[in-house]
């Protein structure tokens, strides 16, 4: 019922910035909590950030707090992840995800019902 498409990944040097976008369709976007997760090769999928339905509340994984910012534009049905001061350990496939629980700030991937296809972020030394 909800389709998510990520974009904006690429190759960047350490210390650089990227902005990821996730466009949603198929459901009222403003009712969804939206999260970002990432998965490096051979690693478990890891929570990155989440934003509630209105954009008024956010929560971040410790390793990205202060460097990454999640925000949303409900009129455009799009959620963004602004990534600054990137590090090689940020290299991963980044996924956006949606939860019908609009005020949920969960870091648990199983609590998100819908997922995008992922976009690759590679940070070189």
JSON list of N, CA and C in Angstrom, two decimals, residues 24-105:
[
{"chain": "A", "resi": 24, "resn": "UNK", "atom": "N", "xyz": [7.55, 8.85, -1.17]},
{"chain": "A", "resi": 24, "resn": "UNK", "atom": "CA", "xyz": [6.50, 7.91, -0.82]},
{"chain": "A", "resi": 24, "resn": "UNK", "atom": "C", "xyz": [5.26, 8.12, -1.67]},
{"chain": "A", "resi": 25, "resn": "UNK", "atom": "N", "xyz": [4.54, 7.03, -1.90]},
{"chain": "A", "resi": 25, "resn": "UNK", "atom": "CA", "xyz": [3.27, 7.10, -2.60]},
{"chain": "A", "resi": 25, "resn": "UNK", "atom": "C", "xyz": [2.36, 6.00, -2.09]},
{"chain": "A", "resi": 26, "resn": "UNK", "atom": "N", "xyz": [1.07, 6.12, -2.36]},
{"chain": "A", "resi": 26, "resn": "UNK", "atom": "CA", "xyz": [0.12, 5.07, -2.06]},
{"chain": "A", "resi": 26, "resn": "UNK", "atom": "C", "xyz": [-0.64, 5.19, -0.75]},
{"chain": "A", "resi": 27, "resn": "UNK", "atom": "N", "xyz": [-0.25, 6.15, 0.09]},
{"chain": "A", "resi": 27, "resn": "UNK", "atom": "CA", "xyz": [-0.90, 6.31, 1.38]},
{"chain": "A", "resi": 27, "resn": "UNK", "atom": "C", "xyz": [-0.65, 7.73, 1.87]},
{"chain": "A", "resi": 28, "resn": "UNK", "atom": "N", "xyz": [-1.52, 8.20, 2.74]},
{"chain": "A", "resi": 28, "resn": "UNK", "atom": "CA", "xyz": [-1.35, 9.53, 3.29]},
{"chain": "A", "resi": 28, "resn": "UNK", "atom": "C", "xyz": [-0.03, 9.62, 4.04]},
{"chain": "A", "resi": 29, "resn": "UNK", "atom": "N", "xyz": [0.90, 10.38, 3.48]},
{"chain": "A", "resi": 29, "resn": "UNK", "atom": "CA", "xyz": [2.26, 10.41, 4.00]},
{"chain": "A", "resi": 29, "resn": "UNK", "atom": "C", "xyz": [2.32, 10.96, 5.41]},
{"chain": "A", "resi": 30, "resn": "UNK", "atom": "N", "xyz": [1.48, 11.92, 5.72]},
{"chain": "A", "resi": 30, "resn": "UNK", "atom": "CA", "xyz": [1.56, 12.59, 7.01]},
{"chain": "A", "resi": 30, "resn": "UNK", "atom": "C", "xyz": [1.10, 11.73, 8.17]},
{"chain": "A", "resi": 31, "resn": "UNK", "atom": "N", "xyz": [0.58, 10.54, 7.91]},
{"chain": "A", "resi": 31, "resn": "UNK", "atom": "CA", "xyz": [0.21, 9.61, 8.99]},
{"chain": "A", "resi": 31, "resn": "UNK", "atom": "C", "xyz": [1.35, 8.66, 9.35]},
{"chain": "A", "resi": 32, "resn": "UNK", "atom": "N", "xyz": [2.45, 8.69, 8.62]},
{"chain": "A", "resi": 32, "resn": "UNK", "atom": "CA", "xyz": [3.52, 7.71, 8.76]},
{"chain": "A", "resi": 32, "resn": "UNK", "atom": "C", "xyz": [4.70, 8.26, 9.54]},
{"chain": "A", "resi": 33, "resn": "UNK", "atom": "N", "xyz": [5.22, 7.46, 10.46]},
{"chain": "A", "resi": 33, "resn": "UNK", "atom": "CA", "xyz": [6.57, 7.68, 10.94]},
{"chain": "A", "resi": 33, "resn": "UNK", "atom": "C", "xyz": [7.54, 7.14, 9.88]},
{"chain": "A", "resi": 34, "resn": "UNK", "atom": "N", "xyz": [8.63, 7.85, 9.67]},
{"chain": "A", "resi": 34, "resn": "UNK", "atom": "CA", "xyz": [9.58, 7.47, 8.63]},
{"chain": "A", "resi": 34, "resn": "UNK", "atom": "C", "xyz": [10.97, 7.29, 9.24]},
{"chain": "A", "resi": 35, "resn": "UNK", "atom": "N", "xyz": [11.61, 6.19, 8.88]},
{"chain": "A", "resi": 35, "resn": "UNK", "atom": "CA", "xyz": [12.93, 5.89, 9.40]},
{"chain": "A", "resi": 35, "resn": "UNK", "atom": "C", "xyz": [13.94, 5.65, 8.31]},
{"chain": "A", "resi": 36, "resn": "UNK", "atom": "N", "xyz": [15.20, 5.79, 8.68]},
{"chain": "A", "resi": 36, "resn": "UNK", "atom": "CA", "xyz": [16.33, 5.41, 7.83]},
{"chain": "A", "resi": 36, "resn": "UNK", "atom": "C", "xyz": [17.13, 4.33, 8.54]},
{"chain": "A", "resi": 37, "resn": "UNK", "atom": "N", "xyz": [17.48, 3.29, 7.79]},
{"chain": "A", "resi": 37, "resn": "UNK", "atom": "CA", "xyz": [18.33, 2.21, 8.25]},
{"chain": "A", "resi": 37, "resn": "UNK", "atom": "C", "xyz": [19.48, 2.03, 7.27]},
{"chain": "A", "resi": 38, "resn": "UNK", "atom": "N", "xyz": [20.51, 1.31, 7.68]},
{"chain": "A", "resi": 38, "resn": "UNK", "atom": "CA", "xyz": [21.61, 1.03, 6.77]},
{"chain": "A", "resi": 38, "resn": "UNK", "atom": "C", "xyz": [22.14, -0.37, 7.03]},
{"chain": "A", "resi": 39, "resn": "UNK", "atom": "N", "xyz": [22.77, -0.95, 6.00]},
{"chain": "A", "resi": 39, "resn": "UNK", "atom": "CA", "xyz": [23.32, -2.29, 6.10]},
{"chain": "A", "resi": 39, "resn": "UNK", "atom": "C", "xyz": [24.61, -2.36, 5.30]},
{"chain": "A", "resi": 40, "resn": "UNK", "atom": "N", "xyz": [25.70, -2.64, 6.00]},
{"chain": "A", "resi": 40, "resn": "UNK", "atom": "CA", "xyz": [26.99, -2.86, 5.36]},
{"chain": "A", "resi": 40, "resn": "UNK", "atom": "C", "xyz": [27.13, -4.34, 5.01]},
{"chain": "A", "resi": 41, "resn": "UNK", "atom": "N", "xyz": [27.98, -4.67, 4.03]},
{"chain": "A", "resi": 41, "resn": "UNK", "atom": "CA", "xyz": [28.15, -6.08, 3.65]},
{"chain": "A", "resi": 41, "resn": "UNK", "atom": "C", "xyz": [28.54, -6.95, 4.84]},
{"chain": "A", "resi": 42, "resn": "UNK", "atom": "N", "xyz": [27.82, -8.06, 5.01]},
{"chain": "A", "resi": 42, "resn": "UNK", "atom": "CA", "xyz": [28.10, -8.98, 6.09]},
{"chain": "A", "resi": 42, "resn": "UNK", "atom": "C", "xyz": [27.65, -8.53, 7.46]},
{"chain": "A", "resi": 43, "resn": "UNK", "atom": "N", "xyz": [26.96, -7.40, 7.55]},
{"chain": "A", "resi": 43, "resn": "UNK", "atom": "CA", "xyz": [26.53, -6.85, 8.83]},
{"chain": "A", "resi": 43, "resn": "UNK", "atom": "C", "xyz": [25.01, -6.87, 8.95]},
{"chain": "A", "resi": 44, "resn": "UNK", "atom": "N", "xyz": [24.54, -6.76, 10.16]},
{"chain": "A", "resi": 44, "resn": "UNK", "atom": "CA", "xyz": [23.11, -6.65, 10.41]},
{"chain": "A", "resi": 44, "resn": "UNK", "atom": "C", "xyz": [22.61, -5.27, 10.01]},
{"chain": "A", "resi": 45, "resn": "UNK", "atom": "N", "xyz": [21.35, -5.20, 9.65]},
{"chain": "A", "resi": 45, "resn": "UNK", "atom": "CA", "xyz": [20.74, -3.92, 9.36]},
{"chain": "A", "resi": 45, "resn": "UNK", "atom": "C", "xyz": [20.70, -3.08, 10.63]},
{"chain": "A", "resi": 46, "resn": "UNK", "atom": "N", "xyz": [21.06, -1.82, 10.51]},
{"chain": "A", "resi": 46, "resn": "UNK", "atom": "CA", "xyz": [21.25, -0.94, 11.64]},
{"chain": "A", "resi": 46, "resn": "UNK", "atom": "C", "xyz": [20.35, 0.28, 11.54]},
{"chain": "A", "resi": 47, "resn": "UNK", "atom": "N", "xyz": [19.71, 0.62, 12.64]},
{"chain": "A", "resi": 47, "resn": "UNK", "atom": "CA", "xyz": [18.91, 1.83, 12.71]},
{"chain": "A", "resi": 47, "resn": "UNK", "atom": "C", "xyz": [19.80, 3.06, 12.59]},
{"chain": "A", "resi": 48, "resn": "UNK", "atom": "N", "xyz": [19.29, 4.07, 11.89]},
{"chain": "A", "resi": 48, "resn": "UNK", "atom": "CA", "xyz": [20.02, 5.33, 11.72]},
{"chain": "A", "resi": 48, "resn": "UNK", "atom": "C", "xyz": [19.25, 6.50, 12.33]},
{"chain": "A", "resi": 49, "resn": "UNK", "atom": "N", "xyz": [18.00, 6.69, 11.90]},
{"chain": "A", "resi": 49, "resn": "UNK", "atom": "CA", "xyz": [17.23, 7.85, 12.34]},
{"chain": "A", "resi": 49, "resn": "UNK", "atom": "C", "xyz": [15.75, 7.61, 12.08]},
{"chain": "A", "resi": 50, "resn": "UNK", "atom": "N", "xyz": [14.90, 8.32, 12.81]},
{"chain": "A", "resi": 50, "resn": "UNK", "atom": "CA", "xyz": [13.46, 8.23, 12.62]},
{"chain": "A", "resi": 50, "resn": "UNK", "atom": "C", "xyz": [12.85, 9.60, 12.88]},
{"chain": "A", "resi": 51, "resn": "UNK", "atom": "N", "xyz": [11.73, 9.88, 12.21]},
{"chain": "A", "resi": 51, "resn": "UNK", "atom": "CA", "xyz": [11.01, 11.12, 12.38]},
{"chain": "A", "resi": 51, "resn": "UNK", "atom": "C", "xyz": [9.52, 10.81, 12.46]},
{"chain": "A", "resi": 52, "resn": "UNK", "atom": "N", "xyz": [8.81, 11.48, 13.35]},
{"chain": "A", "resi": 52, "resn": "UNK", "atom": "CA", "xyz": [7.39, 11.19, 13.51]},
{"chain": "A", "resi": 52, "resn": "UNK", "atom": "C", "xyz": [6.58, 11.84, 12.40]},
{"chain": "A", "resi": 53, "resn": "UNK", "atom": "N", "xyz": [5.27, 11.62, 12.45]},
{"chain": "A", "resi": 53, "resn": "UNK", "atom": "CA", "xyz": [4.39, 12.01, 11.34]},
{"chain": "A", "resi": 53, "resn": "UNK", "atom": "C", "xyz": [4.44, 13.49, 11.01]},
{"chain": "A", "resi": 54, "resn": "UNK", "atom": "N", "xyz": [4.59, 14.33, 12.02]},
{"chain": "A", "resi": 54, "resn": "UNK", "atom": "CA", "xyz": [4.55, 15.77, 11.81]},
{"chain": "A", "resi": 54, "resn": "UNK", "atom": "C", "xyz": [5.92, 16.38, 11.56]},
{"chain": "A", "resi": 55, "resn": "UNK", "atom": "N", "xyz": [6.97, 15.62, 11.84]},
{"chain": "A", "resi": 55, "resn": "UNK", "atom": "CA", "xyz": [8.32, 16.16, 11.78]},
{"chain": "A", "resi": 55, "resn": "UNK", "atom": "C", "xyz": [8.77, 16.83, 13.06]},
{"chain": "A", "resi": 56, "resn": "UNK", "atom": "N", "xyz": [7.93, 16.83, 14.09]},
{"chain": "A", "resi": 56, "resn": "UNK", "atom": "CA", "xyz": [8.26, 17.51, 15.32]},
{"chain": "A", "resi": 56, "resn": "UNK", "atom": "C", "xyz": [9.16, 16.75, 16.27]},
{"chain": "A", "resi": 57, "resn": "UNK", "atom": "N", "xyz": [9.34, 15.44, 16.04]},
{"chain": "A", "resi": 57, "resn": "UNK", "atom": "CA", "xyz": [10.17, 14.63, 16.91]},
{"chain": "A", "resi": 57, "resn": "UNK", "atom": "C", "xyz": [11.10, 13.78, 16.06]},
{"chain": "A", "resi": 58, "resn": "UNK", "atom": "N", "xyz": [12.34, 13.68, 16.48]},
{"chain": "A", "resi": 58, "resn": "UNK", "atom": "CA", "xyz": [13.33, 12.85, 15.81]},
{"chain": "A", "resi": 58, "resn": "UNK", "atom": "C", "xyz": [14.15, 12.08, 16.83]},
{"chain": "A", "resi": 59, "resn": "UNK", "atom": "N", "xyz": [14.79, 11.02, 16.35]},
{"chain": "A", "resi": 59, "resn": "UNK", "atom": "CA", "xyz": [15.67, 10.22, 17.19]},
{"chain": "A", "resi": 59, "resn": "UNK", "atom": "C", "xyz": [16.76, 9.65, 16.30]},
{"chain": "A", "resi": 60, "resn": "UNK", "atom": "N", "xyz": [18.01, 9.60, 16.82]},
{"chain": "A", "resi": 60, "resn": "UNK", "atom": "CA", "xyz": [19.16, 9.18, 16.04]},
{"chain": "A", "resi": 60, "resn": "UNK", "atom": "C", "xyz": [19.97, 8.11, 16.75]},
{"chain": "A", "resi": 61, "resn": "UNK", "atom": "N", "xyz": [20.60, 7.26, 15.95]},
{"chain": "A", "resi": 61, "resn": "UNK", "atom": "CA", "xyz": [21.58, 6.33, 16.48]},
{"chain": "A", "resi": 61, "resn": "UNK", "atom": "C", "xyz": [22.80, 7.13, 16.95]},
{"chain": "A", "resi": 62, "resn": "UNK", "atom": "N", "xyz": [23.43, 6.65, 18.01]},
{"chain": "A", "resi": 62, "resn": "UNK", "atom": "CA", "xyz": [24.48, 7.43, 18.65]},
{"chain": "A", "resi": 62, "resn": "UNK", "atom": "C", "xyz": [25.61, 7.81, 17.70]},
{"chain": "A", "resi": 63, "resn": "UNK", "atom": "N", "xyz": [25.99, 6.91, 16.80]},
{"chain": "A", "resi": 63, "resn": "UNK", "atom": "CA", "xyz": [27.15, 7.16, 15.96]},
{"chain": "A", "resi": 63, "resn": "UNK", "atom": "C", "xyz": [26.92, 8.23, 14.90]},
{"chain": "A", "resi": 64, "resn": "UNK", "atom": "N", "xyz": [25.67, 8.58, 14.63]},
{"chain": "A", "resi": 64, "resn": "UNK", "atom": "CA", "xyz": [25.37, 9.60, 13.62]},
{"chain": "A", "resi": 64, "resn": "UNK", "atom": "C", "xyz": [24.81, 10.88, 14.22]},
{"chain": "A", "resi": 65, "resn": "UNK", "atom": "N", "xyz": [24.45, 10.86, 15.47]},
{"chain": "A", "resi": 65, "resn": "UNK", "atom": "CA", "xyz": [23.86, 12.04, 16.10]},
{"chain": "A", "resi": 65, "resn": "UNK", "atom": "C", "xyz": [24.85, 13.21, 16.05]},
{"chain": "A", "resi": 66, "resn": "UNK", "atom": "N", "xyz": [24.37, 14.35, 15.59]},
{"chain": "A", "resi": 66, "resn": "UNK", "atom": "CA", "xyz": [25.21, 15.52, 15.42]},
{"chain": "A", "resi": 66, "resn": "UNK", "atom": "C", "xyz": [25.81, 15.66, 14.04]},
{"chain": "A", "resi": 67, "resn": "UNK", "atom": "N", "xyz": [25.81, 14.58, 13.26]},
{"chain": "A", "resi": 67, "resn": "UNK", "atom": "CA", "xyz": [26.31, 14.61, 11.88]},
{"chain": "A", "resi": 67, "resn": "UNK", "atom": "C", "xyz": [25.19, 14.47, 10.86]},
{"chain": "A", "resi": 68, "resn": "UNK", "atom": "N", "xyz": [24.18, 13.67, 11.17]},
{"chain": "A", "resi": 68, "resn": "UNK", "atom": "CA", "xyz": [23.06, 13.41, 10.27]},
{"chain": "A", "resi": 68, "resn": "UNK", "atom": "C", "xyz": [21.82, 14.15, 10.76]},
{"chain": "A", "resi": 69, "resn": "UNK", "atom": "N", "xyz": [20.98, 14.56, 9.83]},
{"chain": "A", "resi": 69, "resn": "UNK", "atom": "CA", "xyz": [19.71, 15.19, 10.14]},
{"chain": "A", "resi": 69, "resn": "UNK", "atom": "C", "xyz": [18.62, 14.57, 9.29]},
{"chain": "A", "resi": 70, "resn": "UNK", "atom": "N", "xyz": [17.56, 14.10, 9.93]},
{"chain": "A", "resi": 70, "resn": "UNK", "atom": "CA", "xyz": [16.39, 13.61, 9.22]},
{"chain": "A", "resi": 70, "resn": "UNK", "atom": "C", "xyz": [15.33, 14.71, 9.22]},
{"chain": "A", "resi": 71, "resn": "UNK", "atom": "N", "xyz": [14.71, 14.93, 8.08]},
{"chain": "A", "resi": 71, "resn": "UNK", "atom": "CA", "xyz": [13.61, 15.88, 8.00]},
{"chain": "A", "resi": 71, "resn": "UNK", "atom": "C", "xyz": [12.66, 15.45, 6.90]},
{"chain": "A", "resi": 72, "resn": "UNK", "atom": "N", "xyz": [11.48, 16.04, 6.90]},
{"chain": "A", "resi": 72, "resn": "UNK", "atom": "CA", "xyz": [10.46, 15.62, 5.94]},
{"chain": "A", "resi": 72, "resn": "UNK", "atom": "C", "xyz": [9.69, 16.81, 5.40]},
{"chain": "A", "resi": 73, "resn": "UNK", "atom": "N", "xyz": [9.15, 16.62, 4.21]},
{"chain": "A", "resi": 73, "resn": "UNK", "atom": "CA", "xyz": [8.29, 17.59, 3.57]},
{"chain": "A", "resi": 73, "resn": "UNK", "atom": "C", "xyz": [7.01, 16.85, 3.23]},
{"chain": "A", "resi": 74, "resn": "UNK", "atom": "N", "xyz": [5.99, 17.02, 4.06]},
{"chain": "A", "resi": 74, "resn": "UNK", "atom": "CA", "xyz": [4.76, 16.26, 3.87]},
{"chain": "A", "resi": 74, "resn": "UNK", "atom": "C", "xyz": [4.02, 16.66, 2.60]},
{"chain": "A", "resi": 75, "resn": "UNK", "atom": "N", "xyz": [4.16, 17.90, 2.17]},
{"chain": "A", "resi": 75, "resn": "UNK", "atom": "CA", "xyz": [3.54, 18.32, 0.92]},
{"chain": "A", "resi": 75, "resn": "UNK", "atom": "C", "xyz": [4.13, 17.58, -0.27]},
{"chain": "A", "resi": 76, "resn": "UNK", "atom": "N", "xyz": [5.43, 17.27, -0.21]},
{"chain": "A", "resi": 76, "resn": "UNK", "atom": "CA", "xyz": [6.09, 16.53, -1.28]},
{"chain": "A", "resi": 76, "resn": "UNK", "atom": "C", "xyz": [6.13, 15.03, -1.02]},
{"chain": "A", "resi": 77, "resn": "UNK", "atom": "N", "xyz": [5.61, 14.59, 0.12]},
{"chain": "A", "resi": 77, "resn": "UNK", "atom": "CA", "xyz": [5.61, 13.18, 0.50]},
{"chain": "A", "resi": 77, "resn": "UNK", "atom": "C", "xyz": [7.02, 12.59, 0.43]},
{"chain": "A", "resi": 78, "resn": "UNK", "atom": "N", "xyz": [7.96, 13.33, 0.98]},
{"chain": "A", "resi": 78, "resn": "UNK", "atom": "CA", "xyz": [9.36, 12.96, 0.89]},
{"chain": "A", "resi": 78, "resn": "UNK", "atom": "C", "xyz": [10.04, 13.13, 2.25]},
{"chain": "A", "resi": 79, "resn": "UNK", "atom": "N", "xyz": [10.88, 12.17, 2.60]},
{"chain": "A", "resi": 79, "resn": "UNK", "atom": "CA", "xyz": [11.72, 12.27, 3.78]},
{"chain": "A", "resi": 79, "resn": "UNK", "atom": "C", "xyz": [13.17, 12.30, 3.32]},
{"chain": "A", "resi": 80, "resn": "UNK", "atom": "N", "xyz": [14.00, 13.03, 4.05]},
{"chain": "A", "resi": 80, "resn": "UNK", "atom": "CA", "xyz": [15.39, 13.24, 3.67]},
{"chain": "A", "resi": 80, "resn": "UNK", "atom": "C", "xyz": [16.31, 12.83, 4.81]},
{"chain": "A", "resi": 81, "resn": "UNK", "atom": "N", "xyz": [17.52, 12.47, 4.44]},
{"chain": "A", "resi": 81, "resn": "UNK", "atom": "CA", "xyz": [18.59, 12.27, 5.40]},
{"chain": "A", "resi": 81, "resn": "UNK", "atom": "C", "xyz": [19.80, 13.07, 4.94]},
{"chain": "A", "resi": 82, "resn": "UNK", "atom": "N", "xyz": [20.07, 14.16, 5.62]},
{"chain": "A", "resi": 82, "resn": "UNK", "atom": "CA", "xyz": [21.24, 14.97, 5.34]},
{"chain": "A", "resi": 82, "resn": "UNK", "atom": "C", "xyz": [22.41, 14.40, 6.13]},
{"chain": "A", "resi": 83, "resn": "UNK", "atom": "N", "xyz": [23.46, 14.00, 5.44]},
{"chain": "A", "resi": 83, "resn": "UNK", "atom": "CA", "xyz": [24.61, 13.35, 6.05]},
{"chain": "A", "resi": 83, "resn": "UNK", "atom": "C", "xyz": [25.83, 14.25, 5.86]},
{"chain": "A", "resi": 84, "resn": "UNK", "atom": "N", "xyz": [26.38, 14.73, 6.97]},
{"chain": "A", "resi": 84, "resn": "UNK", "atom": "CA", "xyz": [27.55, 15.58, 6.97]},
{"chain": "A", "resi": 84, "resn": "UNK", "atom": "C", "xyz": [28.69, 14.89, 7.69]},
{"chain": "A", "resi": 85, "resn": "UNK", "atom": "N", "xyz": [29.91, 15.36, 7.41]},
{"chain": "A", "resi": 85, "resn": "UNK", "atom": "CA", "xyz": [31.10, 14.82, 8.05]},
{"chain": "A", "resi": 85, "resn": "UNK", "atom": "C", "xyz": [31.13, 13.30, 7.93]},
{"chain": "A", "resi": 86, "resn": "UNK", "atom": "N", "xyz": [30.93, 12.81, 6.73]},
{"chain": "A", "resi": 86, "resn": "UNK", "atom": "CA", "xyz": [30.85, 11.37, 6.51]},
{"chain": "A", "resi": 86, "resn": "UNK", "atom": "C", "xyz": [32.17, 10.68, 6.81]},
{"chain": "A", "resi": 87, "resn": "UNK", "atom": "N", "xyz": [32.07, 9.46, 7.31]},
{"chain": "A", "resi": 87, "resn": "UNK", "atom": "CA", "xyz": [33.20, 8.64, 7.67]},
{"chain": "A", "resi": 87, "resn": "UNK", "atom": "C", "xyz": [33.17, 7.34, 6.86]},
{"chain": "A", "resi": 88, "resn": "UNK", "atom": "N", "xyz": [34.32, 6.69, 6.65]},
{"chain": "A", "resi": 88, "resn": "UNK", "atom": "CA", "xyz": [34.30, 5.41, 5.94]},
{"chain": "A", "resi": 88, "resn": "UNK", "atom": "C", "xyz": [33.36, 4.39, 6.56]},
{"chain": "A", "resi": 89, "resn": "UNK", "atom": "N", "xyz": [33.20, 4.41, 7.86]},
{"chain": "A", "resi": 89, "resn": "UNK", "atom": "CA", "xyz": [32.31, 3.46, 8.51]},
{"chain": "A", "resi": 89, "resn": "UNK", "atom": "C", "xyz": [30.83, 3.74, 8.26]},
{"chain": "A", "resi": 90, "resn": "UNK", "atom": "N", "xyz": [30.51, 4.86, 7.61]},
{"chain": "A", "resi": 90, "resn": "UNK", "atom": "CA", "xyz": [29.15, 5.12, 7.18]},
{"chain": "A", "resi": 90, "resn": "UNK", "atom": "C", "xyz": [28.80, 4.39, 5.88]},
{"chain": "A", "resi": 91, "resn": "UNK", "atom": "N", "xyz": [29.78, 3.78, 5.24]},
{"chain": "A", "resi": 91, "resn": "UNK", "atom": "CA", "xyz": [29.54, 3.07, 3.99]},
{"chain": "A", "resi": 91, "resn": "UNK", "atom": "C", "xyz": [28.54, 1.94, 4.19]},
{"chain": "A", "resi": 92, "resn": "UNK", "atom": "N", "xyz": [27.47, 1.95, 3.41]},
{"chain": "A", "resi": 92, "resn": "UNK", "atom": "CA", "xyz": [26.40, 0.96, 3.54]},
{"chain": "A", "resi": 92, "resn": "UNK", "atom": "C", "xyz": [25.35, 1.22, 2.47]},
{"chain": "A", "resi": 93, "resn": "UNK", "atom": "N", "xyz": [24.43, 0.27, 2.34]},
{"chain": "A", "resi": 93, "resn": "UNK", "atom": "CA", "xyz": [23.20, 0.52, 1.62]},
{"chain": "A", "resi": 93, "resn": "UNK", "atom": "C", "xyz": [22.22, 1.14, 2.60]},
{"chain": "A", "resi": 94, "resn": "UNK", "atom": "N", "xyz": [21.65, 2.27, 2.23]},
{"chain": "A", "resi": 94, "resn": "UNK", "atom": "CA", "xyz": [20.72, 2.99, 3.10]},
{"chain": "A", "resi": 94, "resn": "UNK", "atom": "C", "xyz": [19.30, 2.76, 2.62]},
{"chain": "A", "resi": 95, "resn": "UNK", "atom": "N", "xyz": [18.42, 2.42, 3.55]},
{"chain": "A", "resi": 95, "resn": "UNK", "atom": "CA", "xyz": [17.03, 2.13, 3.27]},
{"chain": "A", "resi": 95, "resn": "UNK", "atom": "C", "xyz": [16.12, 3.10, 4.03]},
{"chain": "A", "resi": 96, "resn": "UNK", "atom": "N", "xyz": [15.07, 3.56, 3.38]},
{"chain": "A", "resi": 96, "resn": "UNK", "atom": "CA", "xyz": [14.03, 4.24, 4.12]},
{"chain": "A", "resi": 96, "resn": "UNK", "atom": "C", "xyz": [12.91, 3.26, 4.41]},
{"chain": "A", "resi": 97, "resn": "UNK", "atom": "N", "xyz": [12.17, 3.53, 5.47]},
{"chain": "A", "resi": 97, "resn": "UNK", "atom": "CA", "xyz": [11.11, 2.64, 5.93]},
{"chain": "A", "resi": 97, "resn": "UNK", "atom": "C", "xyz": [9.99, 3.46, 6.53]},
{"chain": "A", "resi": 98, "resn": "UNK", "atom": "N", "xyz": [8.78, 2.91, 6.48]},
{"chain": "A", "resi": 98, "resn": "UNK", "atom": "CA", "xyz": [7.59, 3.60, 6.96]},
{"chain": "A", "resi": 98, "resn": "UNK", "atom": "C", "xyz": [6.85, 2.75, 7.97]},
{"chain": "A", "resi": 99, "resn": "UNK", "atom": "N", "xyz": [6.34, 3.41, 9.00]},
{"chain": "A", "resi": 99, "resn": "UNK", "atom": "CA", "xyz": [5.51, 2.78, 10.02]},
{"chain": "A", "resi": 99, "resn": "UNK", "atom": "C", "xyz": [4.16, 3.47, 10.10]},
{"chain": "A", "resi": 100, "resn": "UNK", "atom": "N", "xyz": [3.06, 2.71, 10.08]},
{"chain": "A", "resi": 100, "resn": "UNK", "atom": "CA", "xyz": [1.74, 3.34, 10.25]},
{"chain": "A", "resi": 100, "resn": "UNK", "atom": "C", "xyz": [1.54, 3.98, 11.62]},
{"chain": "A", "resi": 101, "resn": "UNK", "atom": "N", "xyz": [2.38, 3.63, 12.59]},
{"chain": "A", "resi": 101, "resn": "UNK", "atom": "CA", "xyz": [2.31, 4.25, 13.90]},
{"chain": "A", "resi": 101, "resn": "UNK", "atom": "C", "xyz": [3.01, 5.60, 13.82]},
{"chain": "A", "resi": 102, "resn": "UNK", "atom": "N", "xyz": [2.24, 6.63, 13.58]},
{"chain": "A", "resi": 102, "resn": "UNK", "atom": "CA", "xyz": [2.79, 7.93, 13.21]},
{"chain": "A", "resi": 102, "resn": "UNK", "atom": "C", "xyz": [3.67, 8.59, 14.25]},
{"chain": "A", "resi": 103, "resn": "UNK", "atom": "N", "xyz": [3.47, 8.29, 15.51]},
{"chain": "A", "resi": 103, "resn": "UNK", "atom": "CA", "xyz": [4.29, 8.87, 16.58]},
{"chain": "A", "resi": 103, "resn": "UNK", "atom": "C", "xyz": [5.31, 7.89, 17.12]},
{"chain": "A", "resi": 104, "resn": "UNK", "atom": "N", "xyz": [5.48, 6.75, 16.46]},
{"chain": "A", "resi": 104, "resn": "UNK", "atom": "CA", "xyz": [6.50, 5.81, 16.87]},
{"chain": "A", "resi": 104, "resn": "UNK", "atom": "C", "xyz": [7.88, 6.33, 16.50]},
{"chain": "A", "resi": 105, "resn": "UNK", "atom": "N", "xyz": [8.82, 6.23, 17.44]},
{"chain": "A", "resi": 105, "resn": "UNK", "atom": "CA", "xyz": [10.21, 6.56, 17.17]},
{"chain": "A", "resi": 105, "resn": "UNK", "atom": "C", "xyz": [11.07, 5.32, 17.38]}
]
